mmCIF file of C-alpha atoms in Angstrom:
data_model
loop_
_atom_site.group_PDB
_atom_site.id
_atom_site.type_symbol
_atom_site.label_atom_id
_atom_site.label_comp_id
_atom_site.label_asym_id
_atom_site.label_seq_id
_atom_site.Cartn_x
_atom_site.Cartn_y
_atom_site.Cartn_z
ATOM 1 C CA UNK A 223 -2.564 5.003 7.269
ATOM 2 C CA UNK A 224 -0.533 1.474 6.477
ATOM 3 C CA UNK A 225 3.782 1.710 6.104
ATOM 4 C CA UNK A 226 6.123 2.134 3.103
ATOM 5 C CA UNK A 227 8.344 -0.139 2.592
ATOM 6 C CA UNK A 228 11.980 -0.043 2.417
ATOM 7 C CA UNK A 229 13.940 0.206 -0.263
ATOM 8 C CA UNK A 230 13.993 -3.097 -2.104
ATOM 9 C CA UNK A 231 16.033 -2.713 -5.258
ATOM 10 C CA UNK A 232 19.091 -5.145 -5.430
ATOM 11 C CA UNK A 233 22.597 -3.062 -4.884
ATOM 12 C CA UNK A 234 23.559 -5.472 -7.867
ATOM 13 C CA UNK A 235 21.157 -3.975 -10.106
ATOM 14 C CA UNK A 236 21.935 -1.924 -13.695
ATOM 15 C CA UNK A 237 19.516 0.318 -14.726
ATOM 16 C CA UNK A 238 20.197 -0.435 -18.894
ATOM 17 C CA UNK A 239 17.386 0.473 -21.261
ATOM 18 C CA UNK A 240 15.380 -2.363 -21.849
ATOM 19 C CA UNK A 241 12.234 -1.399 -23.147
ATOM 20 C CA UNK A 242 10.844 -5.413 -23.630
ATOM 21 C CA UNK A 243 11.940 -6.931 -20.381
ATOM 22 C CA UNK A 244 10.970 -3.229 -18.827
ATOM 23 C CA UNK A 245 7.387 -4.115 -19.887
ATOM 24 C CA UNK A 246 7.331 -7.563 -19.286
ATOM 25 C CA UNK A 247 8.507 -6.750 -15.976
ATOM 26 C CA UNK A 248 5.855 -3.956 -15.327
ATOM 27 C CA UNK A 249 3.119 -6.151 -15.801
ATOM 28 C CA UNK A 250 4.010 -8.388 -13.858
ATOM 29 C CA UNK A 251 4.238 -6.074 -10.895
ATOM 30 C CA UNK A 252 0.645 -4.893 -11.806
ATOM 31 C CA UNK A 253 -0.274 -8.469 -12.240
ATOM 32 C CA UNK A 254 0.006 -9.175 -7.901
ATOM 33 C CA UNK A 255 -0.926 -5.829 -7.347
ATOM 34 C CA UNK A 256 -4.141 -6.612 -8.181
ATOM 35 C CA UNK A 257 -3.969 -10.219 -7.594
ATOM 36 C CA UNK A 258 -3.447 -8.714 -4.228
ATOM 37 C CA UNK A 259 -6.446 -6.181 -4.408
ATOM 38 C CA UNK A 260 -8.640 -8.319 -5.106
ATOM 39 C CA UNK A 261 -7.641 -10.882 -2.049
ATOM 40 C CA UNK A 262 -8.064 -7.917 -0.235
ATOM 41 C CA UNK A 263 -10.973 -6.734 -0.866
ATOM 42 C CA UNK A 264 -12.532 -10.522 -1.293
ATOM 43 C CA UNK A 265 -10.965 -10.568 3.146
ATOM 44 C CA UNK A 266 -12.405 -6.442 3.736
ATOM 45 C CA UNK A 267 -16.017 -7.890 2.512
ATOM 46 C CA UNK A 268 -16.634 -11.069 4.031
ATOM 47 C CA UNK A 269 -15.186 -10.748 7.344
ATOM 48 C CA UNK A 270 -17.572 -7.322 7.241
ATOM 49 C CA UNK A 271 -20.439 -9.110 6.305
ATOM 50 C CA UNK A 272 -20.651 -12.495 7.550
ATOM 51 C CA UNK A 273 -21.311 -12.598 10.834
ATOM 52 C CA UNK A 274 -19.490 -15.821 11.835
ATOM 53 C CA UNK A 275 -16.589 -14.597 10.136
ATOM 54 C CA UNK A 276 -16.724 -10.989 12.226
ATOM 55 C CA UNK A 277 -17.163 -12.473 15.479
ATOM 56 C CA UNK A 278 -13.449 -13.507 14.996
ATOM 57 C CA UNK A 279 -12.208 -11.097 15.435
ATOM 58 C CA UNK A 280 -14.625 -7.992 16.854
ATOM 59 C CA UNK A 281 -16.498 -7.574 19.618
ATOM 60 C CA UNK A 282 -20.477 -8.538 17.704
ATOM 61 C CA UNK A 283 -22.240 -5.761 19.865
ATOM 62 C CA UNK A 284 -19.735 -2.909 19.690
ATOM 63 C CA UNK A 285 -17.746 -3.607 17.130
ATOM 64 C CA UNK A 286 -14.858 -3.279 18.851
ATOM 65 C CA UNK A 287 -11.366 -5.441 17.959
ATOM 66 C CA UNK A 288 -10.892 -8.357 20.532
ATOM 67 C CA UNK A 289 -6.988 -9.894 21.136
ATOM 68 C CA UNK A 290 -7.079 -10.946 17.779
ATOM 69 C CA UNK A 291 -8.801 -8.545 16.175
ATOM 70 C CA UNK A 292 -5.987 -6.599 17.253
ATOM 71 C CA UNK A 293 -3.172 -9.378 16.236
ATOM 72 C CA UNK A 294 -4.772 -9.511 12.521
ATOM 73 C CA UNK A 295 -4.631 -5.402 12.349
ATOM 74 C CA UNK A 296 -0.462 -5.849 13.889
ATOM 75 C CA UNK A 297 0.611 -8.387 11.361
ATOM 76 C CA UNK A 298 0.824 -6.677 7.988
ATOM 77 C CA UNK A 299 3.443 -4.546 9.908
ATOM 78 C CA UNK A 300 5.417 -6.710 10.477
ATOM 79 C CA UNK A 301 5.149 -9.305 7.249
ATOM 80 C CA UNK A 302 6.468 -6.191 5.280
ATOM 81 C CA UNK A 303 9.301 -5.144 7.835
ATOM 82 C CA UNK A 304 10.395 -8.665 7.393
ATOM 83 C CA UNK A 305 9.615 -8.945 3.553
ATOM 84 C CA UNK A 306 12.888 -7.161 2.935
ATOM 85 C CA UNK A 307 15.525 -9.314 4.969
ATOM 86 C CA UNK A 308 13.334 -12.766 4.087
ATOM 87 C CA UNK A 309 13.761 -11.806 0.247
ATOM 88 C CA UNK A 310 16.865 -13.855 -0.146
ATOM 89 C CA UNK A 311 16.255 -16.826 1.887
ATOM 90 C CA UNK A 312 12.861 -17.544 0.924
ATOM 91 C CA UNK A 313 12.809 -19.428 -2.091
ATOM 92 C CA UNK A 314 9.840 -17.776 -4.849
ATOM 93 C CA UNK A 315 6.981 -19.767 -4.367
ATOM 94 C CA UNK A 316 7.371 -18.453 -0.111
ATOM 95 C CA UNK A 317 7.373 -14.751 -1.369
ATOM 96 C CA UNK A 318 4.634 -14.697 -3.406
ATOM 97 C CA UNK A 319 2.634 -16.958 -0.587
ATOM 98 C CA UNK A 320 4.124 -14.465 2.373
ATOM 99 C CA UNK A 321 2.627 -11.711 -0.722
ATOM 100 C CA UNK A 322 -0.747 -12.861 -0.614
ATOM 101 C CA UNK A 323 -0.822 -13.919 3.176
ATOM 102 C CA UNK A 324 0.151 -10.266 3.332
ATOM 103 C CA UNK A 325 -2.373 -9.340 1.867
ATOM 104 C CA UNK A 326 -5.351 -11.327 2.851
ATOM 105 C CA UNK A 327 -4.450 -10.024 6.745
ATOM 106 C CA UNK A 328 -4.358 -6.493 5.812
ATOM 107 C CA UNK A 329 -8.087 -6.835 3.815
ATOM 108 C CA UNK A 330 -9.419 -8.904 6.906
ATOM 109 C CA UNK A 331 -7.999 -5.939 8.815
ATOM 110 C CA UNK A 332 -9.824 -3.547 6.689
ATOM 111 C CA UNK A 333 -13.097 -4.517 7.141
ATOM 112 C CA UNK A 334 -13.536 -2.399 9.697
ATOM 113 C CA UNK A 335 -14.066 0.828 7.442
ATOM 114 C CA UNK A 336 -17.680 -1.191 6.961
ATOM 115 C CA UNK A 337 -18.533 -0.420 10.019
ATOM 116 C CA UNK A 338 -17.151 3.442 10.220
ATOM 117 C CA UNK A 339 -18.350 4.069 6.690
ATOM 118 C CA UNK A 340 -21.389 3.958 4.157
ATOM 119 C CA UNK A 341 -20.741 1.350 1.415
ATOM 120 C CA UNK A 342 -21.617 4.029 -1.133
ATOM 121 C CA UNK A 343 -18.243 6.781 0.317
ATOM 122 C CA UNK A 344 -16.177 3.663 0.260
ATOM 123 C CA UNK A 345 -17.462 2.778 -3.422
ATOM 124 C CA UNK A 346 -16.649 6.390 -3.801
ATOM 125 C CA UNK A 347 -13.439 6.915 -2.477
ATOM 126 C CA UNK A 348 -12.193 3.676 -3.417
ATOM 127 C CA UNK A 349 -13.295 4.968 -7.513
ATOM 128 C CA UNK A 350 -11.177 7.774 -6.756
ATOM 129 C CA UNK A 351 -8.586 6.317 -5.790
ATOM 130 C CA UNK A 352 -8.183 3.613 -8.638
ATOM 131 C CA UNK A 353 -8.944 6.630 -11.115
ATOM 132 C CA UNK A 354 -5.906 9.174 -9.219
ATOM 133 C CA UNK A 355 -3.931 6.165 -8.751
ATOM 134 C CA UNK A 356 -4.079 4.498 -12.846
ATOM 135 C CA UNK A 357 -3.499 8.543 -13.880
ATOM 136 C CA UNK A 358 -0.128 9.210 -11.788
ATOM 137 C CA UNK A 359 1.078 5.119 -12.574
ATOM 138 C CA UNK A 360 0.892 5.967 -16.017
ATOM 139 C CA UNK A 361 2.058 9.681 -15.870
ATOM 140 C CA UNK A 362 5.563 8.392 -13.892
ATOM 141 C CA UNK A 363 5.542 5.040 -16.473
ATOM 142 C CA UNK A 364 5.353 7.053 -19.602
ATOM 143 C CA UNK A 365 7.523 10.761 -18.465
ATOM 144 C CA UNK A 366 10.819 11.176 -20.091
ATOM 145 C CA UNK A 367 11.449 13.658 -16.687
ATOM 146 C CA UNK A 368 13.926 11.546 -14.222
ATOM 147 C CA UNK A 369 12.150 11.842 -10.708
ATOM 148 C CA UNK A 370 14.698 10.323 -8.445
ATOM 149 C CA UNK A 371 15.139 13.921 -7.406
ATOM 150 C CA UNK A 372 11.971 14.101 -6.667
ATOM 151 C CA UNK A 373 11.872 10.320 -4.576
ATOM 152 C CA UNK A 374 14.281 12.575 -0.955
ATOM 153 C CA UNK A 375 11.933 15.199 -1.232
ATOM 154 C CA UNK A 376 8.580 13.010 -0.751
ATOM 155 C CA UNK A 377 9.616 10.831 1.711
ATOM 156 C CA UNK A 378 11.289 14.031 3.718
ATOM 157 C CA UNK A 379 7.370 15.286 3.038
ATOM 158 C CA UNK A 380 6.173 11.411 4.467
ATOM 159 C CA UNK A 381 8.705 11.717 7.516
ATOM 160 C CA UNK A 382 7.204 15.155 8.226
ATOM 161 C CA UNK A 383 3.710 14.427 8.474
ATOM 162 C CA UNK A 384 4.093 11.489 9.970
ATOM 163 C CA UNK A 385 5.452 13.715 12.551
ATOM 164 C CA UNK A 386 2.691 16.021 12.291
ATOM 165 C CA UNK A 387 0.669 13.870 12.992
ATOM 166 C CA UNK A 388 1.579 13.009 16.049
ATOM 167 C CA UNK A 389 2.096 16.184 17.264
ATOM 168 C CA UNK A 390 -1.526 16.753 16.668
ATOM 169 C CA UNK A 391 -2.804 13.255 18.156
ATOM 170 C CA UNK A 392 -0.687 14.493 21.220
ATOM 171 C CA UNK A 393 -0.820 17.953 21.317
ATOM 172 C CA UNK A 394 -2.760 19.996 19.790
ATOM 173 C CA UNK A 395 -5.839 17.621 18.885
ATOM 174 C CA UNK A 396 -6.862 19.664 16.160
ATOM 175 C CA UNK A 397 -9.873 18.151 13.393
ATOM 176 C CA UNK A 398 -8.580 21.046 11.269
ATOM 177 C CA UNK A 399 -5.102 20.363 11.244
ATOM 178 C CA UNK A 400 -5.408 16.408 10.895
ATOM 179 C CA UNK A 401 -6.799 17.430 7.589
ATOM 180 C CA UNK A 402 -5.127 19.261 6.334
ATOM 181 C CA UNK A 403 -2.503 17.119 7.166
ATOM 182 C CA UNK A 404 -4.182 14.006 5.301
ATOM 183 C CA UNK A 405 -4.661 16.516 2.448
ATOM 184 C CA UNK A 406 -0.893 16.270 2.743
ATOM 185 C CA UNK A 407 -0.627 12.836 2.836
ATOM 186 C CA UNK A 408 -2.658 12.234 -0.337
ATOM 187 C CA UNK A 409 -0.100 14.484 -2.218
ATOM 188 C CA UNK A 410 2.521 12.914 -1.222
ATOM 189 C CA UNK A 411 1.396 8.877 -2.410
ATOM 190 C CA UNK A 412 0.146 10.609 -5.282
ATOM 191 C CA UNK A 413 3.366 11.486 -5.928
ATOM 192 C CA UNK A 414 5.207 8.648 -5.161
ATOM 193 C CA UNK A 415 2.931 5.823 -7.258
ATOM 194 C CA UNK A 416 4.109 7.917 -9.839
ATOM 195 C CA UNK A 417 8.346 7.802 -8.714
ATOM 196 C CA UNK A 418 7.718 4.433 -7.791
ATOM 197 C CA UNK A 419 6.659 2.797 -11.348
ATOM 198 C CA UNK A 420 9.026 5.065 -13.101
ATOM 199 C CA UNK A 421 11.771 3.024 -10.507
ATOM 200 C CA UNK A 422 9.925 0.142 -11.494
ATOM 201 C CA UNK A 423 10.438 0.309 -14.872
ATOM 202 C CA UNK A 424 14.577 0.905 -14.310
ATOM 203 C CA UNK A 425 14.282 -2.322 -12.447
ATOM 204 C CA UNK A 426 12.253 -3.808 -15.158
ATOM 205 C CA UNK A 427 15.190 -2.567 -18.192
ATOM 206 C CA UNK A 428 18.334 -3.839 -15.518
ATOM 207 C CA UNK A 429 17.533 -7.384 -14.751
ATOM 208 C CA UNK A 430 17.102 -11.261 -15.760
ATOM 209 C CA UNK A 431 13.047 -11.091 -15.044
ATOM 210 C CA UNK A 432 12.839 -15.021 -16.596
ATOM 211 C CA UNK A 433 15.207 -16.319 -12.702
ATOM 212 C CA UNK A 434 13.646 -16.466 -9.069
ATOM 213 C CA UNK A 435 15.352 -13.200 -8.155
ATOM 214 C CA UNK A 436 13.843 -10.904 -11.761
ATOM 215 C CA UNK A 437 10.477 -12.412 -10.212
ATOM 216 C CA UNK A 438 10.433 -11.537 -6.508
ATOM 217 C CA UNK A 439 11.913 -8.247 -6.833
ATOM 218 C CA UNK A 440 8.530 -8.335 -9.063
ATOM 219 C CA UNK A 441 6.643 -9.054 -6.133
ATOM 220 C CA UNK A 442 8.351 -6.597 -4.246
ATOM 221 C CA UNK A 443 7.424 -4.199 -6.826
ATOM 222 C CA UNK A 444 3.998 -4.818 -6.520
ATOM 223 C CA UNK A 445 3.930 -4.683 -2.722
ATOM 224 C CA UNK A 446 5.298 -0.993 -3.335
ATOM 225 C CA UNK A 447 2.548 -0.682 -5.513
ATOM 226 C CA UNK A 448 -0.287 -1.709 -3.243
ATOM 227 C CA UNK A 449 1.095 0.057 -0.605
ATOM 228 C CA UNK A 450 1.214 3.178 -2.300
ATOM 229 C CA UNK A 451 -2.428 2.639 -3.122
ATOM 230 C CA UNK A 452 -4.465 1.559 0.088
ATOM 231 C CA UNK A 453 -2.454 4.406 1.904
ATOM 232 C CA UNK A 454 -3.809 7.007 -0.673
ATOM 233 C CA UNK A 455 -7.150 4.974 -0.569
ATOM 234 C CA UNK A 456 -7.492 5.154 3.271
ATOM 235 C CA UNK A 457 -6.735 9.116 3.022
ATOM 236 C CA UNK A 458 -9.233 9.853 0.722
ATOM 237 C CA UNK A 459 -11.897 7.440 2.780
ATOM 238 C CA UNK A 460 -10.810 10.143 5.750
ATOM 239 C CA UNK A 461 -11.429 13.012 3.424
ATOM 240 C CA UNK A 462 -14.406 12.321 2.369
ATOM 241 C CA UNK A 463 -16.078 11.037 5.468
ATOM 242 C CA UNK A 464 -15.449 14.350 7.185
ATOM 243 C CA UNK A 465 -11.868 12.476 8.548
ATOM 244 C CA UNK A 466 -13.764 10.235 10.663
ATOM 245 C CA UNK A 467 -10.748 8.035 12.570
#
């Protein structure tokens, strides 16, 4: 499971009601997110089924990652933690390229799922994730209820789930408990999807989207929703596949 991003909101952003600005901002967020998912999917597919590409990151006989495969798996996590500190230093083009590089590396690292799960199971998990994500995104955008209070609860559940995962890995080693944790994480990322979309809606209503800072904020928002979707997809894939690692 991938990590969540840290808070990407500028301290000076004020949340004002500007429906048109919010719609344009959210539309751009989803354009960036869908472009990133498409790039990740293409990289995952080609690095799974093209033998020449696959051999660059894993042992052709065992399917295990070589040194370059390990580097590729770690690189997206490093980029996520560098994203916010570099946001103000990089140009808009630099931030966009950084996001696309991140998406490509994520796709390459995700190519391993094709060695662990049959294609039809991957397609089923992806379709389910898309439906659930879409429903919660629409809900988060249209609801009149303030979801702010749920954000801190969801983050605490996320941290608690990570702690439980490590304890189960090191101490309990229970497959049933592991499955329960997976369901907990699914609930967390379903909730975070609605929360993050509402948060982005409010941010979009309080910034001048046409400037570079606003466009870079849209890319950071796309990164957040991208990670929500990828985590939801991987968790459902594990559940559908009998919680295999």
